[in-house]
């Protein structure tokens, strides 16, 4: 594919995240500002395969910065996982005159972009869009801060009833196999403990929590559990307490998909706006097949392979902070 880029395609893929619309707006406006044409691709990679593509002008992204979800819709597309599907996607892209793609999504979406870029020599730029915050090479991902604040709102409410009834609550939060939402959600909400996948092979986190003197000074407690096969989830821990410590009155709340909705916070809007504008800068500089991240307030280009393959490390010191502050 030639190096002169005149038209970019933009899509959102995988689980939606608050701030995706702000990113779509930023990519669109920045591209138009720099003299590029923009095409919106609907329903993630599926729209590339089926040709659901529409030209985007500046007005198409008006009044969306404050909206959760994604105006482009999103999907997890089985067909794009096959060579035939990707061939169709490539043909549609060429037919639409799209020279480069901006993909907003999590690691599955960036993996798709990496394979597509390699097979068809298509310049692809990724933006980290997931509430899980599990992409290596960026301090935070688009949607993470909003989801964290949603968790706080919920836990603050749960604490009222936990205190009144003197109960032990296990609150399950999202994150797939990453504990960022659980650990930072626990610190920010003043929870008594967090159970995260990164620790699950090292210690029995329930035993540790009980052993560390839970109920020495309080009659109610909140434990935030990251959903994950590695932790077993909140239900698993509640069941264990019912069997091993029947003296405690236990309840479970699974926050689920409400963590994926809502108006993005200022942090997520600013992050998405900066990343979206940086994606167009990267394209104009001739960058390809990189995820744009922000580390220590600087825009960075992270090769797809690095962003996807490396597990983003969680700061385990934060576990000590949580432990110290929850006495
Ligand atoms: O990756 C984002 C995420 O919300 C994860 O935290 C969660 O495990 C998953 O998506 C849920 O996916 P779905 O919307 O397909 O149920």
PDB file of C-alpha atoms in Angstrom, residues 109-321:
ATOM      1  CA  UNK A 109      -8.916  -5.434  19.064  1.00  0.00           C
ATOM      2  CA  UNK A 110      -5.242  -4.470  18.851  1.00  0.00           C
ATOM      3  CA  UNK A 111      -4.327  -8.101  18.150  1.00  0.00           C
ATOM      4  CA  UNK A 112      -6.756  -7.979  15.191  1.00  0.00           C
ATOM      5  CA  UNK A 113      -5.118  -4.757  13.984  1.00  0.00           C
ATOM      6  CA  UNK A 114      -1.645  -6.261  14.271  1.00  0.00           C
ATOM      7  CA  UNK A 115      -2.554  -9.332  12.194  1.00  0.00           C
ATOM      8  CA  UNK A 116      -4.419  -7.277   9.577  1.00  0.00           C
ATOM      9  CA  UNK A 117      -1.562  -4.783   9.281  1.00  0.00           C
ATOM     10  CA  UNK A 118       0.943  -7.592   8.812  1.00  0.00           C
ATOM     11  CA  UNK A 119      -1.101  -9.543   6.247  1.00  0.00           C
ATOM     12  CA  UNK A 120      -2.136  -6.652   4.025  1.00  0.00           C
ATOM     13  CA  UNK A 121       0.519  -4.041   4.713  1.00  0.00           C
ATOM     14  CA  UNK A 122      -2.111  -1.616   6.004  1.00  0.00           C
ATOM     15  CA  UNK A 123      -1.015   1.190   8.361  1.00  0.00           C
ATOM     16  CA  UNK A 124      -2.934   0.755  11.616  1.00  0.00           C
ATOM     17  CA  UNK A 125      -2.849   2.911  14.719  1.00  0.00           C
ATOM     18  CA  UNK A 126      -4.364   1.674  17.985  1.00  0.00           C
ATOM     19  CA  UNK A 127      -5.886   3.653  20.845  1.00  0.00           C
ATOM     20  CA  UNK A 128      -6.220   1.913  24.231  1.00  0.00           C
ATOM     21  CA  UNK A 129      -9.963   1.790  24.906  1.00  0.00           C
ATOM     22  CA  UNK A 130     -10.995  -0.517  27.740  1.00  0.00           C
ATOM     23  CA  UNK A 131     -12.200  -0.072  31.301  1.00  0.00           C
ATOM     24  CA  UNK A 132      -9.771  -2.827  32.384  1.00  0.00           C
ATOM     25  CA  UNK A 133      -6.620  -0.655  32.136  1.00  0.00           C
ATOM     26  CA  UNK A 134      -4.696  -3.787  31.168  1.00  0.00           C
ATOM     27  CA  UNK A 135      -2.714  -2.485  28.178  1.00  0.00           C
ATOM     28  CA  UNK A 136       1.025  -2.183  28.545  1.00  0.00           C
ATOM     29  CA  UNK A 137       2.543   1.161  27.478  1.00  0.00           C
ATOM     30  CA  UNK A 138       0.003   3.637  28.797  1.00  0.00           C
ATOM     31  CA  UNK A 139      -0.572   4.848  32.346  1.00  0.00           C
ATOM     32  CA  UNK A 140      -4.326   4.539  31.944  1.00  0.00           C
ATOM     33  CA  UNK A 141      -6.722   3.400  29.233  1.00  0.00           C
ATOM     34  CA  UNK A 142      -9.779   5.259  27.953  1.00  0.00           C
ATOM     35  CA  UNK A 143     -12.736   4.372  30.214  1.00  0.00           C
ATOM     36  CA  UNK A 144     -10.792   3.178  33.244  1.00  0.00           C
ATOM     37  CA  UNK A 145     -11.176   6.353  35.301  1.00  0.00           C
ATOM     38  CA  UNK A 146     -14.920   6.549  34.644  1.00  0.00           C
ATOM     39  CA  UNK A 147     -15.402   2.892  35.607  1.00  0.00           C
ATOM     40  CA  UNK A 148     -13.385   3.469  38.766  1.00  0.00           C
ATOM     41  CA  UNK A 149     -15.651   6.378  39.723  1.00  0.00           C
ATOM     42  CA  UNK A 150     -18.723   4.264  39.021  1.00  0.00           C
ATOM     43  CA  UNK A 151     -17.341   1.645  41.410  1.00  0.00           C
ATOM     44  CA  UNK A 152     -16.888   4.323  44.082  1.00  0.00           C
ATOM     45  CA  UNK A 153     -20.472   5.518  43.741  1.00  0.00           C
ATOM     46  CA  UNK A 154     -21.718   1.964  44.120  1.00  0.00           C
ATOM     47  CA  UNK A 155     -19.454   1.000  47.025  1.00  0.00           C
ATOM     48  CA  UNK A 156     -20.323   4.191  48.928  1.00  0.00           C
ATOM     49  CA  UNK A 157     -23.963   3.102  48.775  1.00  0.00           C
ATOM     50  CA  UNK A 158     -23.229  -0.493  49.687  1.00  0.00           C
ATOM     51  CA  UNK A 159     -21.289   0.709  52.714  1.00  0.00           C
ATOM     52  CA  UNK A 160     -24.419   2.375  54.127  1.00  0.00           C
ATOM     53  CA  UNK A 161     -26.315  -0.881  54.240  1.00  0.00           C
ATOM     54  CA  UNK A 162     -23.250  -2.966  55.179  1.00  0.00           C
ATOM     55  CA  UNK A 163     -22.741  -0.745  58.217  1.00  0.00           C
ATOM     56  CA  UNK A 164     -26.392  -0.777  59.272  1.00  0.00           C
ATOM     57  CA  UNK A 165     -26.590  -4.563  59.146  1.00  0.00           C
ATOM     58  CA  UNK A 166     -23.005  -5.205  60.270  1.00  0.00           C
ATOM     59  CA  UNK A 167     -22.388  -7.407  57.248  1.00  0.00           C
ATOM     60  CA  UNK A 168     -19.441  -8.589  55.221  1.00  0.00           C
ATOM     61  CA  UNK A 169     -19.917  -7.673  51.552  1.00  0.00           C
ATOM     62  CA  UNK A 170     -18.023  -9.087  48.601  1.00  0.00           C
ATOM     63  CA  UNK A 171     -18.342  -6.655  45.691  1.00  0.00           C
ATOM     64  CA  UNK A 172     -17.301  -8.035  42.318  1.00  0.00           C
ATOM     65  CA  UNK A 173     -15.878  -5.616  39.782  1.00  0.00           C
ATOM     66  CA  UNK A 174     -14.784  -6.089  36.169  1.00  0.00           C
ATOM     67  CA  UNK A 175     -11.242  -6.283  34.888  1.00  0.00           C
ATOM     68  CA  UNK A 176     -11.111  -9.672  33.205  1.00  0.00           C
ATOM     69  CA  UNK A 177      -7.683 -10.887  34.309  1.00  0.00           C
ATOM     70  CA  UNK A 178      -6.406  -7.601  35.684  1.00  0.00           C
ATOM     71  CA  UNK A 179      -6.815  -6.187  39.193  1.00  0.00           C
ATOM     72  CA  UNK A 180      -6.531  -2.448  38.485  1.00  0.00           C
ATOM     73  CA  UNK A 181     -10.227  -1.682  39.001  1.00  0.00           C
ATOM     74  CA  UNK A 182     -10.414  -3.887  42.101  1.00  0.00           C
ATOM     75  CA  UNK A 183      -7.268  -2.648  43.825  1.00  0.00           C
ATOM     76  CA  UNK A 184      -7.624   1.058  43.117  1.00  0.00           C
ATOM     77  CA  UNK A 185     -11.398   0.821  43.598  1.00  0.00           C
ATOM     78  CA  UNK A 186     -10.728  -0.652  47.054  1.00  0.00           C
ATOM     79  CA  UNK A 187      -8.247   2.064  48.012  1.00  0.00           C
ATOM     80  CA  UNK A 188     -10.485   4.870  46.777  1.00  0.00           C
ATOM     81  CA  UNK A 189     -13.650   3.531  48.432  1.00  0.00           C
ATOM     82  CA  UNK A 190     -11.956   2.724  51.741  1.00  0.00           C
ATOM     83  CA  UNK A 191     -12.720  -0.982  51.359  1.00  0.00           C
ATOM     84  CA  UNK A 192     -11.118  -3.416  53.779  1.00  0.00           C
ATOM     85  CA  UNK A 193      -9.472  -5.632  51.149  1.00  0.00           C
ATOM     86  CA  UNK A 194      -9.097  -6.423  47.463  1.00  0.00           C
ATOM     87  CA  UNK A 195      -8.815  -9.851  45.921  1.00  0.00           C
ATOM     88  CA  UNK A 196      -7.001  -9.624  42.595  1.00  0.00           C
ATOM     89  CA  UNK A 197      -5.854 -12.161  39.991  1.00  0.00           C
ATOM     90  CA  UNK A 198      -2.232 -10.968  40.140  1.00  0.00           C
ATOM     91  CA  UNK A 199      -2.004 -12.312  43.698  1.00  0.00           C
ATOM     92  CA  UNK A 200      -4.177 -15.381  43.425  1.00  0.00           C
ATOM     93  CA  UNK A 201      -1.381 -17.889  42.930  1.00  0.00           C
ATOM     94  CA  UNK A 202       0.796 -16.393  45.680  1.00  0.00           C
ATOM     95  CA  UNK A 203      -1.431 -16.440  48.757  1.00  0.00           C
ATOM     96  CA  UNK A 204      -4.878 -17.419  49.943  1.00  0.00           C
ATOM     97  CA  UNK A 205      -6.208 -13.872  49.927  1.00  0.00           C
ATOM     98  CA  UNK A 206      -9.254 -14.689  52.049  1.00  0.00           C
ATOM     99  CA  UNK A 207      -7.177 -16.301  54.790  1.00  0.00           C
ATOM    100  CA  UNK A 208      -4.811 -13.336  54.681  1.00  0.00           C
ATOM    101  CA  UNK A 209      -7.670 -10.883  55.049  1.00  0.00           C
ATOM    102  CA  UNK A 210      -9.139 -12.740  58.034  1.00  0.00           C
ATOM    103  CA  UNK A 211      -5.716 -13.278  59.588  1.00  0.00           C
ATOM    104  CA  UNK A 212      -4.858  -9.584  59.252  1.00  0.00           C
ATOM    105  CA  UNK A 213      -7.366  -8.818  61.937  1.00  0.00           C
ATOM    106  CA  UNK A 214     -10.535  -8.034  60.081  1.00  0.00           C
ATOM    107  CA  UNK A 215     -13.254  -7.211  62.625  1.00  0.00           C
ATOM    108  CA  UNK A 216     -10.814  -6.082  65.274  1.00  0.00           C
ATOM    109  CA  UNK A 217     -12.143  -2.570  65.063  1.00  0.00           C
ATOM    110  CA  UNK A 218     -15.149  -2.794  62.710  1.00  0.00           C
ATOM    111  CA  UNK A 219     -18.370  -4.711  62.505  1.00  0.00           C
ATOM    112  CA  UNK A 220     -18.850  -4.427  58.777  1.00  0.00           C
ATOM    113  CA  UNK A 221     -16.456  -4.908  55.895  1.00  0.00           C
ATOM    114  CA  UNK A 222     -16.274  -4.557  52.152  1.00  0.00           C
ATOM    115  CA  UNK A 223     -13.986  -6.711  50.053  1.00  0.00           C
ATOM    116  CA  UNK A 224     -13.617  -5.867  46.370  1.00  0.00           C
ATOM    117  CA  UNK A 225     -13.084  -8.936  44.207  1.00  0.00           C
ATOM    118  CA  UNK A 226     -11.854  -8.799  40.610  1.00  0.00           C
ATOM    119  CA  UNK A 227     -13.921 -11.006  38.315  1.00  0.00           C
ATOM    120  CA  UNK A 228     -11.548 -13.606  36.945  1.00  0.00           C
ATOM    121  CA  UNK A 229     -11.205 -17.354  36.665  1.00  0.00           C
ATOM    122  CA  UNK A 230      -8.073 -16.938  38.733  1.00  0.00           C
ATOM    123  CA  UNK A 231      -9.910 -15.421  41.718  1.00  0.00           C
ATOM    124  CA  UNK A 232     -13.124 -17.389  41.247  1.00  0.00           C
ATOM    125  CA  UNK A 233     -15.179 -14.201  41.718  1.00  0.00           C
ATOM    126  CA  UNK A 234     -17.212 -12.834  44.623  1.00  0.00           C
ATOM    127  CA  UNK A 235     -19.658 -15.767  44.814  1.00  0.00           C
ATOM    128  CA  UNK A 236     -16.780 -18.154  45.381  1.00  0.00           C
ATOM    129  CA  UNK A 237     -15.473 -16.150  48.346  1.00  0.00           C
ATOM    130  CA  UNK A 238     -18.922 -15.683  49.856  1.00  0.00           C
ATOM    131  CA  UNK A 239     -19.459 -19.427  49.673  1.00  0.00           C
ATOM    132  CA  UNK A 240     -16.137 -20.041  51.344  1.00  0.00           C
ATOM    133  CA  UNK A 241     -16.970 -17.663  54.215  1.00  0.00           C
ATOM    134  CA  UNK A 242     -20.368 -19.305  54.681  1.00  0.00           C
ATOM    135  CA  UNK A 243     -18.614 -22.669  55.031  1.00  0.00           C
ATOM    136  CA  UNK A 244     -15.437 -21.662  56.867  1.00  0.00           C
ATOM    137  CA  UNK A 245     -16.662 -18.732  59.006  1.00  0.00           C
ATOM    138  CA  UNK A 246     -20.419 -19.205  59.471  1.00  0.00           C
ATOM    139  CA  UNK A 247     -20.517 -16.521  62.193  1.00  0.00           C
ATOM    140  CA  UNK A 248     -20.380 -13.765  59.543  1.00  0.00           C
ATOM    141  CA  UNK A 249     -23.428 -12.461  57.733  1.00  0.00           C
ATOM    142  CA  UNK A 250     -22.290 -12.351  54.101  1.00  0.00           C
ATOM    143  CA  UNK A 251     -23.734 -10.691  51.001  1.00  0.00           C
ATOM    144  CA  UNK A 252     -22.553 -10.354  47.387  1.00  0.00           C
ATOM    145  CA  UNK A 253     -22.996  -7.530  44.874  1.00  0.00           C
ATOM    146  CA  UNK A 254     -21.838  -7.992  41.303  1.00  0.00           C
ATOM    147  CA  UNK A 255     -21.536  -4.595  39.651  1.00  0.00           C
ATOM    148  CA  UNK A 256     -21.368  -6.006  36.116  1.00  0.00           C
ATOM    149  CA  UNK A 257     -21.999  -3.953  33.005  1.00  0.00           C
ATOM    150  CA  UNK A 258     -23.075  -0.781  34.779  1.00  0.00           C
ATOM    151  CA  UNK A 259     -19.304  -0.228  35.088  1.00  0.00           C
ATOM    152  CA  UNK A 260     -19.107   0.115  31.303  1.00  0.00           C
ATOM    153  CA  UNK A 261     -21.655   2.918  30.972  1.00  0.00           C
ATOM    154  CA  UNK A 262     -22.026   6.543  31.922  1.00  0.00           C
ATOM    155  CA  UNK A 263     -20.717   9.912  30.925  1.00  0.00           C
ATOM    156  CA  UNK A 264     -16.888   9.917  30.803  1.00  0.00           C
ATOM    157  CA  UNK A 265     -14.989  11.760  33.530  1.00  0.00           C
ATOM    158  CA  UNK A 266     -12.826  14.782  32.728  1.00  0.00           C
ATOM    159  CA  UNK A 267      -9.765  12.515  32.910  1.00  0.00           C
ATOM    160  CA  UNK A 268     -11.139  10.133  30.273  1.00  0.00           C
ATOM    161  CA  UNK A 269     -12.310  12.943  27.988  1.00  0.00           C
ATOM    162  CA  UNK A 270      -8.908  14.623  28.101  1.00  0.00           C
ATOM    163  CA  UNK A 271      -7.054  11.323  27.659  1.00  0.00           C
ATOM    164  CA  UNK A 272      -9.241  10.348  24.680  1.00  0.00           C
ATOM    165  CA  UNK A 273      -8.867  13.792  23.104  1.00  0.00           C
ATOM    166  CA  UNK A 274      -5.083  13.763  23.440  1.00  0.00           C
ATOM    167  CA  UNK A 275      -4.758  10.194  22.181  1.00  0.00           C
ATOM    168  CA  UNK A 276      -7.093  10.842  19.240  1.00  0.00           C
ATOM    169  CA  UNK A 277      -5.149  13.906  18.120  1.00  0.00           C
ATOM    170  CA  UNK A 278      -1.862  12.032  18.620  1.00  0.00           C
ATOM    171  CA  UNK A 279      -3.123   9.190  16.405  1.00  0.00           C
ATOM    172  CA  UNK A 280      -3.401  11.605  13.487  1.00  0.00           C
ATOM    173  CA  UNK A 281       0.024  13.122  14.264  1.00  0.00           C
ATOM    174  CA  UNK A 282       1.432   9.574  14.203  1.00  0.00           C
ATOM    175  CA  UNK A 283      -0.181   8.824  10.833  1.00  0.00           C
ATOM    176  CA  UNK A 284       1.135  12.078   9.361  1.00  0.00           C
ATOM    177  CA  UNK A 285       4.638  11.237  10.667  1.00  0.00           C
ATOM    178  CA  UNK A 286       4.477   7.885   8.863  1.00  0.00           C
ATOM    179  CA  UNK A 287       4.107   5.799  12.024  1.00  0.00           C
ATOM    180  CA  UNK A 288       2.286   2.506  11.627  1.00  0.00           C
ATOM    181  CA  UNK A 289       1.293  -0.464  13.718  1.00  0.00           C
ATOM    182  CA  UNK A 290       1.703   1.238  17.050  1.00  0.00           C
ATOM    183  CA  UNK A 291      -0.610   1.897  19.959  1.00  0.00           C
ATOM    184  CA  UNK A 292      -0.612   5.467  21.215  1.00  0.00           C
ATOM    185  CA  UNK A 293      -0.252   5.731  24.967  1.00  0.00           C
ATOM    186  CA  UNK A 294       0.400   8.418  27.540  1.00  0.00           C
ATOM    187  CA  UNK A 295       3.114   7.758  30.107  1.00  0.00           C
ATOM    188  CA  UNK A 296       4.188  10.374  32.654  1.00  0.00           C
ATOM    189  CA  UNK A 297       2.130  12.945  30.744  1.00  0.00           C
ATOM    190  CA  UNK A 298       4.032  12.297  27.472  1.00  0.00           C
ATOM    191  CA  UNK A 299       2.566  10.771  24.322  1.00  0.00           C
ATOM    192  CA  UNK A 300       4.356   7.509  23.474  1.00  0.00           C
ATOM    193  CA  UNK A 301       4.198   5.111  20.522  1.00  0.00           C
ATOM    194  CA  UNK A 302       4.124   1.478  21.605  1.00  0.00           C
ATOM    195  CA  UNK A 303       4.549  -1.260  18.968  1.00  0.00           C
ATOM    196  CA  UNK A 304       1.472  -3.521  18.917  1.00  0.00           C
ATOM    197  CA  UNK A 305       3.517  -6.569  19.831  1.00  0.00           C
ATOM    198  CA  UNK A 306       4.798  -4.850  22.980  1.00  0.00           C
ATOM    199  CA  UNK A 307       1.389  -3.468  24.026  1.00  0.00           C
ATOM    200  CA  UNK A 308      -0.348  -6.825  23.598  1.00  0.00           C
ATOM    201  CA  UNK A 309       2.275  -9.345  24.689  1.00  0.00           C
ATOM    202  CA  UNK A 310       3.574  -7.685  27.840  1.00  0.00           C
ATOM    203  CA  UNK A 311       1.327  -7.948  30.858  1.00  0.00           C
ATOM    204  CA  UNK A 312       0.883  -4.527  32.377  1.00  0.00           C
ATOM    205  CA  UNK A 313       2.326  -4.785  35.893  1.00  0.00           C
ATOM    206  CA  UNK A 314       0.179  -3.812  38.844  1.00  0.00           C
ATOM    207  CA  UNK A 315       1.903  -1.852  41.589  1.00  0.00           C
ATOM    208  CA  UNK A 316       1.869  -4.369  44.415  1.00  0.00           C
ATOM    209  CA  UNK A 317       2.907  -1.664  46.882  1.00  0.00           C
ATOM    210  CA  UNK A 318      -0.696  -0.549  46.640  1.00  0.00           C
ATOM    211  CA  UNK A 319      -1.718  -3.767  48.398  1.00  0.00           C
ATOM    212  CA  UNK A 320       0.363  -2.643  51.382  1.00  0.00           C
ATOM    213  CA  UNK A 321      -1.246   0.800  51.306  1.00  0.00           C
TER     214      UNK A 321
END
